[in-house]
Coordinates of C-alpha atoms in Angstrom, one line a residue:
X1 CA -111.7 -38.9 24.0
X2 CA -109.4 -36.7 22.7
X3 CA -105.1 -36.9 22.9
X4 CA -103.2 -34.0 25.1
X5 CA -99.5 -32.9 25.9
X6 CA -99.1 -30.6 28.8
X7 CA -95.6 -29.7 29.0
X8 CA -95.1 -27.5 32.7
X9 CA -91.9 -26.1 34.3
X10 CA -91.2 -26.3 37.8
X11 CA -89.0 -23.4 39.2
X12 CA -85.4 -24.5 40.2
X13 CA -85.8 -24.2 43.8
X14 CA -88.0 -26.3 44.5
X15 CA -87.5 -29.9 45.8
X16 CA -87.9 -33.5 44.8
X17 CA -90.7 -33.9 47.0
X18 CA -92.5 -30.9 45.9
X19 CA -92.0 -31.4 42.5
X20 CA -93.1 -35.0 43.0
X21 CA -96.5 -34.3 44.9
X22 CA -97.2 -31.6 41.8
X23 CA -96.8 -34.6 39.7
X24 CA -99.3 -36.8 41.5
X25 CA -101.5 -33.9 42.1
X26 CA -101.8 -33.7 38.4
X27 CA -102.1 -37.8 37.8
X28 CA -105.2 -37.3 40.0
X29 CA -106.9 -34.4 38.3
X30 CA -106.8 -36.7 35.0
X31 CA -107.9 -39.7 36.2
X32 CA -110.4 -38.2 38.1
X33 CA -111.9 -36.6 35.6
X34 CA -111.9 -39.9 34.3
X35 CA -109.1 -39.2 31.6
X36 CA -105.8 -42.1 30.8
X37 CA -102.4 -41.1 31.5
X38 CA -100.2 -42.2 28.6
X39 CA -96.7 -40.9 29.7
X40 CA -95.3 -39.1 32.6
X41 CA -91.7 -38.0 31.3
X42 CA -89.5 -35.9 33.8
X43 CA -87.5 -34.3 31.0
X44 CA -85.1 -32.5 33.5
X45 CA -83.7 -29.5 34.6
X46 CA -83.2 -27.3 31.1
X47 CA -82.1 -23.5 30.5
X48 CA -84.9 -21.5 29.2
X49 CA -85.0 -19.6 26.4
X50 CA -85.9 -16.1 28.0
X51 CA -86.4 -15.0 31.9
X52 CA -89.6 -16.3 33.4
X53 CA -90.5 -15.0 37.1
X54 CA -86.4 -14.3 37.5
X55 CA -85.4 -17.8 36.7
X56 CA -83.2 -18.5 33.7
X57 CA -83.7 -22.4 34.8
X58 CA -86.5 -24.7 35.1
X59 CA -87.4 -28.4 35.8
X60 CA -89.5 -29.3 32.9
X61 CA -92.4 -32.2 33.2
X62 CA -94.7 -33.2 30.4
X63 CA -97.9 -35.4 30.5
X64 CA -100.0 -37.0 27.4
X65 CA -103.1 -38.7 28.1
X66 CA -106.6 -39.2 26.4
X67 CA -109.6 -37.1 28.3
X68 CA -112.0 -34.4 27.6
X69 CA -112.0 -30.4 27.2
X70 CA -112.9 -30.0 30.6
X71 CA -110.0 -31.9 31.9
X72 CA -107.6 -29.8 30.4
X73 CA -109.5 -27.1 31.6
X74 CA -109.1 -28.5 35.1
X75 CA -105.4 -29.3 34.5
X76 CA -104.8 -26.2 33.5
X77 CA -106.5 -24.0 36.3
X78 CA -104.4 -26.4 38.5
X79 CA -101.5 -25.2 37.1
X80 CA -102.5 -22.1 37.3
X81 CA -102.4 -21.7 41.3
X82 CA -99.8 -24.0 41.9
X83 CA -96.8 -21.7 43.1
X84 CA -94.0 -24.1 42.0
X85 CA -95.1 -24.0 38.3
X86 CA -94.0 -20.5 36.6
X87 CA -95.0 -22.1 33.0
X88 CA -97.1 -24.3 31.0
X89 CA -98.1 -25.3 27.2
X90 CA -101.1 -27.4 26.9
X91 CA -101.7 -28.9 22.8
X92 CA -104.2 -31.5 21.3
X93 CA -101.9 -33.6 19.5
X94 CA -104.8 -36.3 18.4
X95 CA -105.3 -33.9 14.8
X96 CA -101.8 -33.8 14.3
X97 CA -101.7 -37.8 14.2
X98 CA -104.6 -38.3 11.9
X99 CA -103.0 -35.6 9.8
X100 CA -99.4 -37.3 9.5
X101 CA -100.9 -41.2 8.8
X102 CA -102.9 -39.9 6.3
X103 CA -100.1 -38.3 4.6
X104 CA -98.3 -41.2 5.5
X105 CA -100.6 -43.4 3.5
X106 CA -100.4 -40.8 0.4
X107 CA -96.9 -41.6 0.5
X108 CA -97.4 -44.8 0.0
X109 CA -100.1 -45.2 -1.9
X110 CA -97.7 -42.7 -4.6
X111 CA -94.9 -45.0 -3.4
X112 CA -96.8 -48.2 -4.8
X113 CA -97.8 -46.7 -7.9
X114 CA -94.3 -45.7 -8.9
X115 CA -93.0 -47.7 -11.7
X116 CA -89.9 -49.5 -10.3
X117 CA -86.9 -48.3 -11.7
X118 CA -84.7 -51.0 -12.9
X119 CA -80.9 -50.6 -11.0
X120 CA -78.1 -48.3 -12.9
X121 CA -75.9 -50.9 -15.2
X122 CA -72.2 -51.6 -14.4
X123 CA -69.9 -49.1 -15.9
X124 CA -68.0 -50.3 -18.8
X125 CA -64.6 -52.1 -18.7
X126 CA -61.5 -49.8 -19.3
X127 CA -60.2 -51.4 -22.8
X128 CA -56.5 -52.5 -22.5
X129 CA -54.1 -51.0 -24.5
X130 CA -52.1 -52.6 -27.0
X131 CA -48.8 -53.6 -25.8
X132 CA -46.3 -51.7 -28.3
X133 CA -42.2 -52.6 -28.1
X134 CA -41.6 -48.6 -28.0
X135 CA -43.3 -48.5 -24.8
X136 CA -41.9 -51.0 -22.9
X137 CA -38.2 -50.3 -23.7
X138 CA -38.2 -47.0 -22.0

């Protein structure tokens, strides 16, 4: 099974409860297609960037869970006709991961075969300067 992040926005209109049954609506269509949900996040209510369907503010929602092409496909065709949702994003973030530990373990494989450096010495000592009589009868 593959990793997902479906980010959605809600319009601003619309309720707690609606917005609520759109979430469990979409916590069905993943586990029904037999797919884990990882993490539900309510992000919030945000300003978008541009005007979407005449709203300049949505409530934005994002899901990651493990599952198949075909549940994204379904997740997404849900989205799709729900009237609440005026955007969405779906991304496989599974290649992304295998592409940052492996660079993760370049770094410290280069990391390991660094020589040490040894720490920077102590600066040297300001010498004193000889006490003279001229200068301390001033």
């Amino acid at each position: 099974m593959r990793r997902y992040e479906v980010i959605f926005i809600i319009r601003p209109d619309a309720g707690e409860e609606e917005t609520a049954k759109i979430i469990t609506q979409m916590e069905g269509v993943v586990t029904g297609a037999g797919g884990k949900i990882e993490k539900v996040e309510r992000v919030g209510r945000r300003r978008l960037a541009y005007r979407v369907s005449r709203y300049w503010e949505g409530f934005y929602v994002l899901f990651a869970f493990e599952g198949t092409g075909d549940t994204v496909k379904e997740f997404e065709r849900r989205l799709k006709v729900a009237d609440p949702v005026i955007k969405f994003l779906s991304v496989r973030v599974d290649e992304d991961q295998k592409r940052a530990a492996k660079f993760k373990a370049f770094r410290a494989k280069q990391e390991a075969r660094r020589p040490k450096s040894r720490p920077p010495a102590p600066p040297p000592a300001p010498a004193a300067a000889p006490a003279t009589p001229e200068a301390t009868q001033g």
